[in-house]
Amino acid sequence: RKEVEQDPGPFNVPEGATVAFNCTYSNSASQSFFWYRQDCRKEPKLLMSVYSSGNEDGRFTAQLNRASQYISLLIRDSKLSDSATYLCVVNRSGGSYIPTFGRGTSLIVHP
Amino acid sequence: DAGVTQSPTHLIKTRGQQVTLRCSPISGHKSVSWYQQVLGQGPQFIFQYYEKEERGRGNFPDRFSARQFPNYSSELNVNALLLGDSALYLCASSLDGTGSYEQYFGPGTRLTVT
């Protein structure tokens, strides 16, 4: 089993739709979590950190479920410009620092 | 403020050659991490350096090495290049080496090995 797993998609949704992605992780020692967005042939850009209590940034909401070992990203009112690959990253430390990215979930928002 | 910078942007090398990639972090950031990304996959962690010391290492062969300089810039070296080393090499900087802070990525160096 991979340490961090994401459904690669693609998720194909109309403008205005709500879409949710999950990212599961296997190492219970994981300590910090982030979502990144990557456009084609560009570098990943930080979207948001994921806090235990959940956090929201405009149309984006991130949640962490430690018991079930997954994080989620909810996008409301999808825009055409949200089309990208969404990467989760799980960091575990305690000795050495090991960040693990998922393979990414592709989102296509169409008119 | 300048973001993370990397050089060169593109590179073509032949099998067996050696390559050095360079990265300058965001001002004030003391940690630099290196990643390899192949098409269709997420970035794979290679190294993390903090305060000039290696703090983490991914599952890459000894052909890969790195170092961090007193000004916190970093170099990634790859020896004896293989065709499979063709990838986008990303550098990311963060405030410290704990993993608690966000990482900010540079534009990457696209390496092609022929």
Short mmCIF file of C-alpha atoms in Angstrom, two decimals:
data_model
loop_
_atom_site.label_atom_id
_atom_site.label_comp_id
_atom_site.label_asym_id
_atom_site.label_seq_id
_atom_site.Cartn_x
_atom_site.Cartn_y
_atom_site.Cartn_z
CA ARG A 1 0.00 0.00 0.00
CA LYS A 2 1.30 3.44 -0.92
CA GLU A 3 2.00 5.80 1.95
CA VAL A 4 -0.21 8.52 0.48
CA GLU A 5 -3.00 7.72 -1.97
CA GLN A 6 -5.17 9.94 -4.12
CA ASP A 7 -7.72 9.11 -6.79
CA PRO A 8 -6.03 10.41 -9.98
CA GLY A 9 -9.39 11.27 -11.59
CA PRO A 10 -9.97 13.16 -13.76
CA PHE A 11 -12.94 14.74 -12.05
CA ASN A 12 -14.93 16.44 -14.78
CA VAL A 13 -17.45 18.95 -13.35
CA PRO A 14 -19.50 21.91 -14.64
CA GLU A 15 -18.90 25.44 -13.48
CA GLY A 16 -20.61 26.12 -10.19
CA ALA A 17 -20.41 22.53 -8.99
CA THR A 18 -19.08 21.41 -5.63
CA VAL A 19 -16.34 18.81 -5.77
CA ALA A 20 -14.45 16.96 -3.04
CA PHE A 21 -11.16 15.11 -3.07
CA ASN A 22 -9.79 12.73 -0.49
CA CYS A 23 -6.24 11.77 0.33
CA THR A 24 -5.51 8.79 2.56
CA TYR A 25 -2.25 8.21 4.40
CA SER A 26 -0.92 5.08 6.04
CA ASN A 27 1.59 6.36 8.60
CA SER A 28 -0.10 7.33 11.86
CA ALA A 29 3.03 9.32 12.83
CA SER A 30 2.16 11.89 10.17
CA GLN A 31 2.11 15.33 11.68
CA SER A 32 1.38 18.04 9.15
CA PHE A 33 -0.72 18.16 6.02
CA PHE A 34 -1.08 20.48 3.05
CA TRP A 35 -2.88 20.81 -0.25
CA TYR A 36 -1.06 22.11 -3.32
CA ARG A 37 -2.32 22.98 -6.76
CA GLN A 38 -0.25 22.26 -9.87
CA ASP A 39 -0.99 23.57 -13.33
CA CYS A 40 0.31 21.74 -16.37
CA ARG A 41 4.11 21.92 -16.61
CA LYS A 42 4.32 24.35 -13.71
CA GLU A 43 5.54 24.02 -10.14
CA PRO A 44 3.16 23.13 -7.28
CA LYS A 45 1.70 26.13 -5.51
CA LEU A 46 0.51 26.03 -1.93
CA LEU A 47 -3.27 26.05 -1.69
CA MET A 48 -3.76 25.63 2.03
CA SER A 49 -2.54 23.96 5.17
CA VAL A 50 -4.83 21.43 6.83
CA TYR A 51 -5.55 21.86 10.52
CA SER A 52 -7.08 19.35 12.89
CA SER A 53 -10.13 21.55 13.43
CA GLY A 54 -10.63 22.03 9.70
CA ASN A 55 -10.09 25.29 7.91
CA GLU A 56 -11.66 27.34 5.17
CA ASP A 57 -10.27 29.81 2.67
CA GLY A 58 -12.97 31.32 0.50
CA ARG A 59 -14.44 28.55 -1.64
CA PHE A 60 -11.98 25.97 -0.34
CA THR A 61 -12.38 23.88 2.81
CA ALA A 62 -9.84 21.40 4.14
CA GLN A 63 -10.50 18.73 6.75
CA LEU A 64 -8.34 16.24 8.61
CA ASN A 65 -9.63 12.96 10.01
CA ARG A 66 -6.85 11.43 12.09
CA ALA A 67 -8.91 8.43 13.18
CA SER A 68 -9.52 7.35 9.60
CA GLN A 69 -6.20 8.79 8.36
CA TYR A 70 -7.39 10.96 5.53
CA ILE A 71 -7.54 14.60 4.55
CA SER A 72 -10.08 16.16 2.25
CA LEU A 73 -10.44 19.22 0.08
CA LEU A 74 -13.84 20.66 -0.82
CA ILE A 75 -14.19 23.21 -3.60
CA ARG A 76 -17.49 25.07 -3.81
CA ASP A 77 -18.80 27.02 -6.80
CA SER A 78 -16.11 25.66 -9.14
CA LYS A 79 -14.57 28.09 -11.62
CA LEU A 80 -12.95 27.31 -14.96
CA SER A 81 -9.69 28.53 -13.42
CA ASP A 82 -9.85 25.78 -10.78
CA SER A 83 -8.90 23.25 -13.46
CA ALA A 84 -5.58 21.83 -12.30
CA THR A 85 -4.05 18.88 -10.47
CA TYR A 86 -4.49 18.92 -6.70
CA LEU A 87 -1.72 17.34 -4.66
CA CYS A 88 -1.85 16.41 -1.02
CA VAL A 89 1.32 16.20 1.02
CA VAL A 90 1.78 14.46 4.33
CA ASN A 91 4.80 15.19 6.50
CA ARG A 92 6.14 12.90 9.16
CA SER A 93 9.05 13.86 11.35
CA GLY A 94 10.52 12.81 14.64
CA GLY A 95 14.13 12.28 13.77
CA SER A 96 14.23 12.89 10.07
CA TYR A 97 11.89 14.88 7.91
CA ILE A 98 10.03 12.89 5.28
CA PRO A 99 7.36 14.63 3.17
CA THR A 100 5.27 12.40 0.93
CA PHE A 101 3.16 13.71 -1.92
CA GLY A 102 0.21 11.93 -3.42
CA ARG A 103 0.18 11.47 -7.18
CA GLY A 104 -2.43 14.20 -7.52
CA THR A 105 -6.08 14.41 -8.54
CA SER A 106 -6.89 16.03 -11.85
CA LEU A 107 -9.86 18.44 -11.92
CA ILE A 108 -11.42 19.69 -15.13
CA VAL A 109 -14.10 22.36 -14.80
CA HIS A 110 -16.10 22.87 -18.00
CA PRO A 111 -18.55 25.62 -19.01
CA ASP B 1 10.01 39.68 -2.72
CA ALA B 2 11.73 37.13 -4.92
CA GLY B 3 10.44 33.60 -4.76
CA VAL B 4 12.48 30.43 -4.98
CA THR B 5 14.78 30.51 -7.98
CA GLN B 6 16.35 27.58 -9.79
CA SER B 7 18.91 27.26 -12.54
CA PRO B 8 19.12 26.18 -15.23
CA THR B 9 15.51 25.94 -16.42
CA HIS B 10 16.26 23.23 -18.97
CA LEU B 11 19.15 20.85 -19.40
CA ILE B 12 20.00 18.07 -21.83
CA LYS B 13 22.64 15.54 -20.81
CA THR B 14 23.93 12.23 -22.07
CA ARG B 15 23.87 8.97 -20.14
CA GLY B 16 26.85 8.65 -17.80
CA GLN B 17 27.37 12.39 -17.44
CA GLN B 18 27.05 14.38 -14.24
CA VAL B 19 24.75 17.33 -13.58
CA THR B 20 24.54 20.09 -10.96
CA LEU B 21 21.29 21.92 -10.31
CA ARG B 22 21.06 25.09 -8.25
CA CYS B 23 18.46 26.62 -5.99
CA SER B 24 18.11 29.85 -4.03
CA PRO B 25 15.44 29.91 -1.32
CA ILE B 26 13.11 32.71 -0.37
CA SER B 27 14.88 35.30 1.75
CA GLY B 28 14.61 34.30 5.42
CA HIS B 29 13.98 30.64 4.67
CA LYS B 30 16.64 28.32 6.05
CA SER B 31 15.43 24.99 4.71
CA VAL B 32 15.68 23.68 1.17
CA SER B 33 14.20 20.43 -0.12
CA TRP B 34 14.72 18.72 -3.45
CA TYR B 35 12.14 16.68 -5.35
CA GLN B 36 12.00 14.69 -8.56
CA GLN B 37 8.74 14.71 -10.51
CA VAL B 38 8.01 12.51 -13.50
CA LEU B 39 4.93 12.95 -15.67
CA GLY B 40 1.74 11.78 -14.04
CA GLN B 41 3.23 11.44 -10.57
CA GLY B 42 3.54 13.67 -7.55
CA PRO B 43 6.92 15.06 -6.52
CA GLN B 44 9.20 12.44 -4.95
CA PHE B 45 11.29 13.66 -2.02
CA ILE B 46 15.05 13.44 -2.51
CA PHE B 47 16.70 15.53 0.24
CA GLN B 48 16.04 18.18 2.81
CA TYR B 49 18.71 20.51 4.18
CA TYR B 50 18.35 22.82 7.12
CA GLU B 51 21.13 25.02 8.46
CA LYS B 52 23.56 23.29 6.08
CA GLU B 53 22.83 19.84 7.49
CA GLU B 54 20.94 17.00 5.84
CA ARG B 55 17.70 16.49 7.76
CA GLY B 56 15.93 14.03 5.53
CA ARG B 57 16.65 11.70 2.65
CA GLY B 58 14.25 9.93 0.33
CA ASN B 59 14.70 6.59 -1.38
CA PHE B 60 17.20 7.61 -4.05
CA PRO B 61 20.56 6.00 -4.93
CA ASP B 62 23.91 7.37 -3.81
CA ARG B 63 24.36 8.91 -7.26
CA PHE B 64 22.23 11.72 -5.88
CA SER B 65 23.89 14.13 -3.47
CA ALA B 66 23.26 17.67 -2.30
CA ARG B 67 24.64 20.39 -0.13
CA GLN B 68 23.56 23.69 1.36
CA PHE B 69 25.72 26.77 1.55
CA PRO B 70 26.03 29.41 4.32
CA ASN B 71 23.65 31.69 2.39
CA TYR B 72 21.10 28.79 2.41
CA SER B 73 21.28 28.23 -1.33
CA SER B 74 21.65 24.62 -2.39
CA GLU B 75 22.99 22.37 -5.12
CA LEU B 76 21.77 18.95 -6.19
CA ASN B 77 24.29 16.72 -7.95
CA VAL B 78 23.48 13.62 -9.92
CA ASN B 79 26.32 11.38 -11.13
CA ALA B 80 26.34 8.70 -13.80
CA LEU B 81 23.06 9.84 -15.31
CA LEU B 82 20.55 7.24 -16.45
CA LEU B 83 17.71 7.66 -18.91
CA GLY B 84 15.32 7.25 -15.96
CA ASP B 85 16.71 10.39 -14.35
CA SER B 86 14.86 12.47 -16.93
CA ALA B 87 12.36 14.47 -14.90
CA LEU B 88 11.43 17.85 -13.50
CA TYR B 89 13.62 18.62 -10.49
CA LEU B 90 11.94 20.90 -8.01
CA CYS B 91 13.43 22.83 -5.15
CA ALA B 92 11.27 24.05 -2.27
CA SER B 93 12.10 26.34 0.61
CA SER B 94 10.52 26.70 4.03
CA LEU B 95 11.22 28.57 7.22
CA ASP B 96 12.66 25.64 9.11
CA GLY B 97 13.27 21.93 8.87
CA THR B 98 10.42 20.61 10.96
CA GLY B 99 7.89 20.15 8.19
CA SER B 100 5.38 22.23 10.12
CA TYR B 101 5.69 25.19 7.80
CA GLU B 102 4.55 25.45 4.23
CA GLN B 103 6.98 24.83 1.41
CA TYR B 104 7.27 27.13 -1.57
CA PHE B 105 8.46 25.68 -4.83
CA GLY B 106 10.71 27.08 -7.51
CA PRO B 107 9.88 26.72 -11.22
CA GLY B 108 12.02 23.60 -11.53
CA THR B 109 14.77 22.37 -13.78
CA ARG B 110 13.65 20.09 -16.58
CA LEU B 111 16.38 17.49 -17.14
CA THR B 112 16.44 15.33 -20.23
CA VAL B 113 18.92 12.46 -20.39
CA THR B 114 19.55 11.01 -23.85
#
